[in-house]
GROMACS .gro file of C-alpha atoms in nm:
model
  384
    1UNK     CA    1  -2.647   4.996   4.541
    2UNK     CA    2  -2.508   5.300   4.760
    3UNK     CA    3  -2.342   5.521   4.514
    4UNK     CA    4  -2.288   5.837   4.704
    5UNK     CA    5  -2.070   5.869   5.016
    6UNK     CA    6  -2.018   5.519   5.043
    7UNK     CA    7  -1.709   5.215   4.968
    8UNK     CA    8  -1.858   5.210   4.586
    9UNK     CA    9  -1.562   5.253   4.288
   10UNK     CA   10  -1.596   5.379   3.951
   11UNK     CA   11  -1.315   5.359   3.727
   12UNK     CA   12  -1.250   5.548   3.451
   13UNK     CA   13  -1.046   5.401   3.137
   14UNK     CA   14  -0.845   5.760   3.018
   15UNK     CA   15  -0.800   6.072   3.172
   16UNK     CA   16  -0.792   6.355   2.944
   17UNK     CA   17  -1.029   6.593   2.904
   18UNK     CA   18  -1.348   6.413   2.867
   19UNK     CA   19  -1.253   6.241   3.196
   20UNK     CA   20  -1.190   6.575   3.372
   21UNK     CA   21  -1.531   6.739   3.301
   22UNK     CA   22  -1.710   6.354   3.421
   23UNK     CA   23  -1.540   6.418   3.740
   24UNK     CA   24  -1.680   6.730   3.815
   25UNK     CA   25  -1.994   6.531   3.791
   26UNK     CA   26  -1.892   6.270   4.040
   27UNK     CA   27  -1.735   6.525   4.239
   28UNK     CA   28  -2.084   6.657   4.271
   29UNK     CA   29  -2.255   6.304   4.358
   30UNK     CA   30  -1.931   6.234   4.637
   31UNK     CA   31  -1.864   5.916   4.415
   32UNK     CA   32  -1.513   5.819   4.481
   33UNK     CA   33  -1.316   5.781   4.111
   34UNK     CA   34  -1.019   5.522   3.999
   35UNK     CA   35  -0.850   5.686   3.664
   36UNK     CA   36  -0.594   5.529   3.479
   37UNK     CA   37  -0.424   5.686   3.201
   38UNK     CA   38  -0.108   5.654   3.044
   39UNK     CA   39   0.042   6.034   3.121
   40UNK     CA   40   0.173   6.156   3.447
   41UNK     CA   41   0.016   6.485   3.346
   42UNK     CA   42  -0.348   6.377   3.231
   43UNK     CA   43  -0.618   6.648   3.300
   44UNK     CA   44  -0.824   6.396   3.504
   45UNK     CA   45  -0.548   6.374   3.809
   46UNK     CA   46  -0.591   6.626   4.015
   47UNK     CA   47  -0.987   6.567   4.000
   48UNK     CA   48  -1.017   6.154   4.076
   49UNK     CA   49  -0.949   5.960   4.419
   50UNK     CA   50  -0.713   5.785   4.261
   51UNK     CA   51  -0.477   5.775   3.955
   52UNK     CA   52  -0.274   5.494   3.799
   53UNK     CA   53  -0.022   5.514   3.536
   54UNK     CA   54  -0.044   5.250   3.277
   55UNK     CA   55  -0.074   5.177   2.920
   56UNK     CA   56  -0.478   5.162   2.835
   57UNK     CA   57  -0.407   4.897   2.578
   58UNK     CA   58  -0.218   4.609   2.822
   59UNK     CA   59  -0.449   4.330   2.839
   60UNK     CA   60  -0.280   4.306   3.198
   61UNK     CA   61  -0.261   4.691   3.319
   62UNK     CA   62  -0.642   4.743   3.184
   63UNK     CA   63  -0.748   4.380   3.378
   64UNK     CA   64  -0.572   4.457   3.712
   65UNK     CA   65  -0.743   4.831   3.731
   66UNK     CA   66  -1.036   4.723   3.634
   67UNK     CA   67  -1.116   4.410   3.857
   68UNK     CA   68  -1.064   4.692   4.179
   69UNK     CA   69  -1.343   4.851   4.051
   70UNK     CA   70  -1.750   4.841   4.067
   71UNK     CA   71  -1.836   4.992   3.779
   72UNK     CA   72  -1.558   5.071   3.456
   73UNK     CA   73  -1.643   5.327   3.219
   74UNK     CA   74  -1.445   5.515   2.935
   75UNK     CA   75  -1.357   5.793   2.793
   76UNK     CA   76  -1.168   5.715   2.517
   77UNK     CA   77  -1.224   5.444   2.232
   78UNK     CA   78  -0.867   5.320   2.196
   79UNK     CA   79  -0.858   5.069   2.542
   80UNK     CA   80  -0.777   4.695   2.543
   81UNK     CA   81  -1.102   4.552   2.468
   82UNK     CA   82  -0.981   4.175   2.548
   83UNK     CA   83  -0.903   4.279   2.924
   84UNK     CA   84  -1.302   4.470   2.908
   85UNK     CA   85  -1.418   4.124   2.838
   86UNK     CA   86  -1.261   3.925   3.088
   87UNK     CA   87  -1.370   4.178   3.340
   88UNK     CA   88  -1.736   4.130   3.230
   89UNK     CA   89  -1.689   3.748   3.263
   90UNK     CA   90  -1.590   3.828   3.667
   91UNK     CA   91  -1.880   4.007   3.704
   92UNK     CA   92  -1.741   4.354   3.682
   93UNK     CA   93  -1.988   4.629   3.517
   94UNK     CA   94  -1.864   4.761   3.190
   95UNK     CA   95  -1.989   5.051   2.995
   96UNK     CA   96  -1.971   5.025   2.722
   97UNK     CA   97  -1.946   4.698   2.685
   98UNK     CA   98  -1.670   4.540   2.538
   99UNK     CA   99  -1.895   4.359   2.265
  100UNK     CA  100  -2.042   4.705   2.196
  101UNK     CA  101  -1.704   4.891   2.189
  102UNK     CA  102  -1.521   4.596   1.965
  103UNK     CA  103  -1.757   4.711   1.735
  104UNK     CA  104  -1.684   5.050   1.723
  105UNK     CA  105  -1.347   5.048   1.747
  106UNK     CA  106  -1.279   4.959   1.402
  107UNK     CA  107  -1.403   5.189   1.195
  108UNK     CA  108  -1.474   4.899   0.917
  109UNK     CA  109  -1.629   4.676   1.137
  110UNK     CA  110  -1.894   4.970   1.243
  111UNK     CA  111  -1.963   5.045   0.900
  112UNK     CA  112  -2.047   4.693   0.839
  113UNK     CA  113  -2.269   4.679   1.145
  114UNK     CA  114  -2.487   4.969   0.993
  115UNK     CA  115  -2.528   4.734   0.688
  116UNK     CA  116  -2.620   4.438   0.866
  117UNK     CA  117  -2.893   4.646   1.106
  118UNK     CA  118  -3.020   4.866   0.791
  119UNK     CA  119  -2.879   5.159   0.888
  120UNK     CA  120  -2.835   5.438   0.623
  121UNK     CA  121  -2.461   5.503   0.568
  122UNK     CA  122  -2.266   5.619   0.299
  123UNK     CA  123  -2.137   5.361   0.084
  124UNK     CA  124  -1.775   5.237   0.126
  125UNK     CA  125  -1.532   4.979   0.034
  126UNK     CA  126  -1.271   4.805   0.298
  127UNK     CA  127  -0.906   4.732   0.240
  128UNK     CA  128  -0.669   4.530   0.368
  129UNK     CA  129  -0.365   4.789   0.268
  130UNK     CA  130  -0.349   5.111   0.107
  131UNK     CA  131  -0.214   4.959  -0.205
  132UNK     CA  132  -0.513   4.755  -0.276
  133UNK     CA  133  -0.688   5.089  -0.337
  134UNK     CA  134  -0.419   5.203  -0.635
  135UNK     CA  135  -0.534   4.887  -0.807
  136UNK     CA  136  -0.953   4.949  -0.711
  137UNK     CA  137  -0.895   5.298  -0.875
  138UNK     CA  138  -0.727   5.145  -1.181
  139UNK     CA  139  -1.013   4.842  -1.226
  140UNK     CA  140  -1.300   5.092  -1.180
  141UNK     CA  141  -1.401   4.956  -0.861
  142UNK     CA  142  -1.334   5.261  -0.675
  143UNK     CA  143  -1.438   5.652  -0.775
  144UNK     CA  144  -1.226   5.942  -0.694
  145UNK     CA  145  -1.282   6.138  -0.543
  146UNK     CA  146  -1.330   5.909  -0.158
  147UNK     CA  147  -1.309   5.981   0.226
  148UNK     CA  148  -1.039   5.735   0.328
  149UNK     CA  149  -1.024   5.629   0.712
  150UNK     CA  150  -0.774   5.436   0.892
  151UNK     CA  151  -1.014   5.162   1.033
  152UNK     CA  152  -0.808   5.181   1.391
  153UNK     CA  153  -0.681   5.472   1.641
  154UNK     CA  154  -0.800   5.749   1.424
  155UNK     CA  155  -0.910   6.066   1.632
  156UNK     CA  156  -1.010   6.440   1.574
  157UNK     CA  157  -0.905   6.484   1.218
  158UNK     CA  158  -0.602   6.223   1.249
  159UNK     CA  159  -0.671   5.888   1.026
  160UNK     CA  160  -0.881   6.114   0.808
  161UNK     CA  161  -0.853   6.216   0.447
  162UNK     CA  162  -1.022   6.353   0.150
  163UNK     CA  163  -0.837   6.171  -0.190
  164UNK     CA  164  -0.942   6.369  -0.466
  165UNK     CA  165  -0.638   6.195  -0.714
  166UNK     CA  166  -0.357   5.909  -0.699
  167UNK     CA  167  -0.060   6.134  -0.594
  168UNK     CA  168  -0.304   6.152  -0.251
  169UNK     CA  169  -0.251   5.838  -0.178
  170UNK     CA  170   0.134   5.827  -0.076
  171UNK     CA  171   0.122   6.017   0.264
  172UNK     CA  172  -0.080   5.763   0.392
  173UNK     CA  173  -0.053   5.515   0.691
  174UNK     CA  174  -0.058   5.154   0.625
  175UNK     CA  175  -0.304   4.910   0.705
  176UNK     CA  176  -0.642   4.836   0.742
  177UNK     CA  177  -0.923   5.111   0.628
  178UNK     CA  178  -1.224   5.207   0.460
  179UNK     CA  179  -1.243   5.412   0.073
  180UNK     CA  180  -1.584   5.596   0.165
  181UNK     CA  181  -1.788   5.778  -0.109
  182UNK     CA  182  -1.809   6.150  -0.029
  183UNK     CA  183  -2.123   6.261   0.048
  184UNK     CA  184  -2.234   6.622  -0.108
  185UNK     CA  185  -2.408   6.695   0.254
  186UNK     CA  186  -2.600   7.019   0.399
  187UNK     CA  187  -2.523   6.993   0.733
  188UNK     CA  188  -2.334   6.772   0.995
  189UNK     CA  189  -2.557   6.702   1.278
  190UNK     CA  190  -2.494   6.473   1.584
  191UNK     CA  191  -2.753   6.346   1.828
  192UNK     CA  192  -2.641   6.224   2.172
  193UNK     CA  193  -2.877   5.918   2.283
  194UNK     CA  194  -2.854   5.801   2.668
  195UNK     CA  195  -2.961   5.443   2.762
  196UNK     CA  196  -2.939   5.297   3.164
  197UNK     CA  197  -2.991   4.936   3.166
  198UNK     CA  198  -3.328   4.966   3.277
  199UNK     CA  199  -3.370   5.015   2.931
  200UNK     CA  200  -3.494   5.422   2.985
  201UNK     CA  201  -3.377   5.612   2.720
  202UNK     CA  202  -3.376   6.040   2.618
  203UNK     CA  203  -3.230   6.178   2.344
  204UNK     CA  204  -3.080   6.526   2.310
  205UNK     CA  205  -3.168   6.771   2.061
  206UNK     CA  206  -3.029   6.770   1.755
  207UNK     CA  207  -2.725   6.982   1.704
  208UNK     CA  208  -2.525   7.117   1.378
  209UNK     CA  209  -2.154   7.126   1.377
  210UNK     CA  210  -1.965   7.303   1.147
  211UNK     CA  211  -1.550   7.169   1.082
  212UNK     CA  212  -1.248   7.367   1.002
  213UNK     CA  213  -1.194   7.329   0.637
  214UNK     CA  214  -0.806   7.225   0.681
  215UNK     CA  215  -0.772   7.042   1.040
  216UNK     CA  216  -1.098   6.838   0.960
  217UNK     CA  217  -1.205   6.905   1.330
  218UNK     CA  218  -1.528   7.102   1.493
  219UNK     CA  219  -1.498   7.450   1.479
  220UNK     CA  220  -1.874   7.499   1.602
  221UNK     CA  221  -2.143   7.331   1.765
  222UNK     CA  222  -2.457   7.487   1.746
  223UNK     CA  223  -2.773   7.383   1.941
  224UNK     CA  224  -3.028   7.416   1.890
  225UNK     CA  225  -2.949   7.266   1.490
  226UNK     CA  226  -3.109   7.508   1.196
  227UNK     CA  227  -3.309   7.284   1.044
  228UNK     CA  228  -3.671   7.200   1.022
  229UNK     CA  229  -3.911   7.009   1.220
  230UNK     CA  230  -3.915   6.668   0.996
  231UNK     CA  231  -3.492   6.687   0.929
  232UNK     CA  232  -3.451   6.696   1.361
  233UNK     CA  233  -3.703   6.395   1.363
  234UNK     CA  234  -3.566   6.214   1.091
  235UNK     CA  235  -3.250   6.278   1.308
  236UNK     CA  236  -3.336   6.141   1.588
  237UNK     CA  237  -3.493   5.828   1.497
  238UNK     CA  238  -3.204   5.753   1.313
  239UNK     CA  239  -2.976   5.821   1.613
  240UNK     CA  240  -3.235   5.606   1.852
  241UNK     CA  241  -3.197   5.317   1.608
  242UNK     CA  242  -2.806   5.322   1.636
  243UNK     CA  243  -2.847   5.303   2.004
  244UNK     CA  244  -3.111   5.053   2.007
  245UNK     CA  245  -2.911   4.772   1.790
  246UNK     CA  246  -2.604   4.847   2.001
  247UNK     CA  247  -2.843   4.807   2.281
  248UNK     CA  248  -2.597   5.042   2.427
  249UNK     CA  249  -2.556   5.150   2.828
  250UNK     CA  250  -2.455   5.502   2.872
  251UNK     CA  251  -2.422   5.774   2.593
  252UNK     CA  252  -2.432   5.771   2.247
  253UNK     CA  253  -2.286   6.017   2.029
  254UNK     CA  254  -2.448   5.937   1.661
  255UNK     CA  255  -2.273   6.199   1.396
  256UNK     CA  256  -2.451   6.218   1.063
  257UNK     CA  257  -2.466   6.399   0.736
  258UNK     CA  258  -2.792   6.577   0.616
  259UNK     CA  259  -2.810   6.515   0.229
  260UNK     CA  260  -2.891   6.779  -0.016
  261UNK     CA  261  -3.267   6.606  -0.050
  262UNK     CA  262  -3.288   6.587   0.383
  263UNK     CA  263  -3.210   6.220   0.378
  264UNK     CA  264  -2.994   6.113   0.700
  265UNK     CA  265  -2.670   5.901   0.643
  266UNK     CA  266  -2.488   5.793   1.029
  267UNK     CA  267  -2.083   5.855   0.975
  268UNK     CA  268  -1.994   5.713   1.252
  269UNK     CA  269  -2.049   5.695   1.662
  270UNK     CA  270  -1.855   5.768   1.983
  271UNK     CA  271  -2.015   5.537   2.300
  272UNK     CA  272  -1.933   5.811   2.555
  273UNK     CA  273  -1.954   6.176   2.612
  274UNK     CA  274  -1.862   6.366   2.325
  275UNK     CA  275  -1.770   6.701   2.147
  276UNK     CA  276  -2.103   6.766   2.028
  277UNK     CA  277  -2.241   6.749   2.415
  278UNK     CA  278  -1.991   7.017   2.558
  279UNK     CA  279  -2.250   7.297   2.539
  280UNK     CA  280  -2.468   7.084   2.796
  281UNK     CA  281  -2.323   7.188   3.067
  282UNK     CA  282  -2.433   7.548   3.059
  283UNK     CA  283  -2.702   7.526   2.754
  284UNK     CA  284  -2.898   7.199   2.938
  285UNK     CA  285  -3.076   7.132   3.232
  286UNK     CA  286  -2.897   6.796   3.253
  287UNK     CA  287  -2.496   6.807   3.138
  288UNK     CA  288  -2.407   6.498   2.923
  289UNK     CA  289  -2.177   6.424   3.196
  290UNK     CA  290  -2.396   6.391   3.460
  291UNK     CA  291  -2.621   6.201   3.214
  292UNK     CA  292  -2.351   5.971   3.136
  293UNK     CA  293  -2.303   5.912   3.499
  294UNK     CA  294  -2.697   5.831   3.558
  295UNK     CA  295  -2.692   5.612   3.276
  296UNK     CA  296  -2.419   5.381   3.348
  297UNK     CA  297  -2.500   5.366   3.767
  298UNK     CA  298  -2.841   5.269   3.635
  299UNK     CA  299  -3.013   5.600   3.758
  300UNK     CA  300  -3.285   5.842   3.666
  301UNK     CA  301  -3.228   5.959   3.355
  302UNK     CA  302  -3.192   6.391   3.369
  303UNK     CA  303  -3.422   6.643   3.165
  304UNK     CA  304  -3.229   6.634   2.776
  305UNK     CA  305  -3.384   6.990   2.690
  306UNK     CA  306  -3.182   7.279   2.629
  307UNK     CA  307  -3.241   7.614   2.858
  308UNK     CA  308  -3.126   7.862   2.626
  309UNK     CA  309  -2.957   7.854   2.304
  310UNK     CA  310  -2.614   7.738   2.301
  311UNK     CA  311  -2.294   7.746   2.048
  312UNK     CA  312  -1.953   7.545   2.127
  313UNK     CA  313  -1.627   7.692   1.983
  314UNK     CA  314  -1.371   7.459   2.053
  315UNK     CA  315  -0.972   7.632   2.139
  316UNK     CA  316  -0.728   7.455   1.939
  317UNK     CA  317  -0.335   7.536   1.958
  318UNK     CA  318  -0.272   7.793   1.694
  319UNK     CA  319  -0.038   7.686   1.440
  320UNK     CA  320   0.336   7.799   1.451
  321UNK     CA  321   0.321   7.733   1.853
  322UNK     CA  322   0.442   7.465   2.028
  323UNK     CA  323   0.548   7.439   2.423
  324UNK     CA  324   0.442   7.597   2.751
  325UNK     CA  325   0.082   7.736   2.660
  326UNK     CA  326  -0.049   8.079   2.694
  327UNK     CA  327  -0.443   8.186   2.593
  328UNK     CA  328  -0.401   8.498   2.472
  329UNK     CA  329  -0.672   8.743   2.568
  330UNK     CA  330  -0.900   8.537   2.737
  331UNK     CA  331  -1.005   8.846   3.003
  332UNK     CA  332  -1.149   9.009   2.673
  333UNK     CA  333  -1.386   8.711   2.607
  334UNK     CA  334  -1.479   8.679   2.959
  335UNK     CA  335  -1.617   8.992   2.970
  336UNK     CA  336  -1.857   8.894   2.693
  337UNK     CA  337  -2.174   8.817   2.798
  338UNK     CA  338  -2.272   8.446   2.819
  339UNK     CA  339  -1.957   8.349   2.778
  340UNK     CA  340  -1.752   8.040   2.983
  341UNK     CA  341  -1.387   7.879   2.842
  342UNK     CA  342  -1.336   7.552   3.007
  343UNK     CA  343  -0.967   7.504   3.021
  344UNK     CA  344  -0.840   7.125   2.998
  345UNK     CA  345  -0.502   7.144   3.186
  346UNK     CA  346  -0.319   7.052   2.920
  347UNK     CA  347   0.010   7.238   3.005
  348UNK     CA  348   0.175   7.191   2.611
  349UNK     CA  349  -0.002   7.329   2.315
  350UNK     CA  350   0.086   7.220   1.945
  351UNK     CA  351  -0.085   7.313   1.665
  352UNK     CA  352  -0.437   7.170   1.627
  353UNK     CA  353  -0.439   7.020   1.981
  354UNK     CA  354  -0.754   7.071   2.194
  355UNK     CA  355  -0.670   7.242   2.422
  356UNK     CA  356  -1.043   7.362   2.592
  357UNK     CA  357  -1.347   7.494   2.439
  358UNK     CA  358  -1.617   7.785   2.535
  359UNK     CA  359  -1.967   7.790   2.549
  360UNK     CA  360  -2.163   8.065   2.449
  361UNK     CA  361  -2.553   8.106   2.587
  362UNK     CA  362  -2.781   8.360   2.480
  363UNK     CA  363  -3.183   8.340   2.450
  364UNK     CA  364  -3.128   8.423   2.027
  365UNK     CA  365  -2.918   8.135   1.899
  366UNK     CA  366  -2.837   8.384   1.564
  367UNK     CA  367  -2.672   8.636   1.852
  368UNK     CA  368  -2.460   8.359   2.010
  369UNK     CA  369  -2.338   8.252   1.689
  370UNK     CA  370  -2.202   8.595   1.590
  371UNK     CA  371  -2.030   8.602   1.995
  372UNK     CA  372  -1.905   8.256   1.906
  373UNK     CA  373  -1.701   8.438   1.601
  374UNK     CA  374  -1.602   8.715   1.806
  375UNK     CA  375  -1.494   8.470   2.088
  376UNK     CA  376  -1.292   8.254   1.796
  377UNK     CA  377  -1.158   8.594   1.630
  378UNK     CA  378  -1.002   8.720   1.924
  379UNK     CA  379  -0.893   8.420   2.166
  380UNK     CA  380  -0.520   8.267   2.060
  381UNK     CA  381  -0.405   7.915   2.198
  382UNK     CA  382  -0.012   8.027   2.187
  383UNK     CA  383   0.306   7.971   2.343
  384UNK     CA  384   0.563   8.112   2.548
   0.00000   0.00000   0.00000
């Protein structure tokens, strides 16, 4: 099929940021672009050929946007998987699939998938409501302290929480989740796996994130990963195994803990360009973006290796702000060497929102780390 130039549609299910930075991809290829998201003000607008307002989980919105399309892709988890499947059925090319992304929606149900394909995981329990886990606490069937997860919607910290006693337990949301048994890690690593349906596949290298202690989200991503030879392997194989019993189309974010002894435990996956890939676009020879794009049109799959050494520091609104956003001295970090913000277009900040991130490239990863705290240190995600 003619991709380039030509009467060929892909849609694209969400249009915030992760939607925005594919476009710049397709942008570059002359693909012409369908986006529908649910906000009049969604990053992705000004960038697609076309935009449509609409709720991404109606059955009918997501079905009548999607049969328009050749090709429908995501960038968000949290889309009406029902609709996905009856697109599939009318011959409409879905990636991820919807079989693949009914899996991963539910944060239980992926769990038990790493079970059933011997996939090393931390151990966990799954509950119906949160007050079946007062009463697993009080029987001995569950150990404080636990990770608990909200086995739906959950996203960047939200439907997230350390429970270290009872009292814990009150401020959270009803229904459905997973008790998870903390895991006394070394690092958090993530390895992003692309797949076309050829069946080629390349893996990126391994990277190391490190999370604010509070907001539970990335603070840095750091790639090359500090660790040794066998841990990246280990790493990798792990994250090709995820991919492989998904038998997944597209990319692959696989986040995992490194144990104190250098085991590997998966935590969980995103099936589409992710946080942990940002850095791509100016540490790789191949973005993830672009590489997601290849992938799903069923192209050549890009060069995965990194140019130069590369740290992600993702902007956040600063707490105490909320409304009309200003970054506060962003000249003074662009007149750091190596250093490029990528601004979302997200015109309100609150606190913790993402609101961009910026890469930092230098040939000595310990000297872009120490820029990356500089960068952090002095850039402010405020309000008027």
């Amino acid at each position: 099929m003619n991709y380039f130039s030509s009467q060929f549609k892909l849609g694209i299910l969400g249009g915030g940021q992760l939607g925005k930075m594919l476009l710049t991809e397709t942008r570059k290829f002359d693909i012409y672009t369908c986006v529908l998201d649910p906000s009049d003000e969604a990053p992705s607008k000004i960038a697609c050929n076309e935009f449509t307002k609409g709720d991404l989980m109606d059955y009918d919105t997501v079905f009548n946007f999607g049969k328009n399309v050749d090709v429908l892709t995501i960038e968000i988890e949290n889309v009406n998987v029902n609709a996905l499947e009856a697109l599939e059925k009318k011959g409409i090319k879905v990636f991820p699939s919807s079989q693949t992304l009914r899996t991963i929606q539910n944060k239980a149900t992926q769990k038990l998938f790493y079970v059933d394909h011997n996939i090393p995981t931390a151990d966990f329990v799954r509950f119906a409501y949160v007050s079946e886990i007062e009463d697993a606490i009080d029987n001995g069937g569950l150990q404080l302290p636990f990770v608990w997860k909200a086995a739906q919607f959950g996203y960047d910290g939200n439907g997230v929480k350390v429970v270290r006693s009872k009292a814990d337990l009150k401020d959270l949301q009803d229904g459905e989740c997973i008790a998870e048994t903390m895991v006394p890690f070394k690092n958090e690593l993530a390895v992003i796996v692309s797949r076309n349906s050829n069946g080629d596949v390349k893996t990126y290298p391994v990277v190391e994130m490190e999370f604010h202690p509070e907001a539970n989200q990335v603070e840095y991503v750091i790639c090359p990963a500090r660790i040794n030879f066998n841990v990246a392997k280990k790493a990798q194989e792990t994250a090709l195994k995820v991919s492989e019993a998904f038998n997944h189309v597209g990319l692959l974010a696989v986040e995992m803990f490194q144990t104190q002894d250098d085991e590997i435990l998966v935590n969980e996956v995103a099936p589409r360009p992710h946080n942990s890939g940002h850095h791509t676009i100016e540490s790789g020879y191949t973005s993830q973006f672009e590489q997601h794009l290849r992938a799903i049109l069923n192209l050549p799959l890009g060069k995965t290796d990194y140019k130069v050494a590369g740290v992600m520091v993702n902007l956040v609104g600063a707490e105490g702000y909320s409304g009309d956003v200003i970054y506060e001295h962003i000249e003074d970090i662009m007149a750091m060497e190596g250093v490029t913000p990528h601004i979302y277009g997200k015109k309100q900040t609150r606190p913790f929102r993402k609101m961009g991130h910026v890469t930092i490239v230098n040939e000595d990863l310990n000297s872009a780390r120490k820029i990356a705290e500089d960068v952090k240190n002095l850039i402010k995600v405020i309000s008027q």
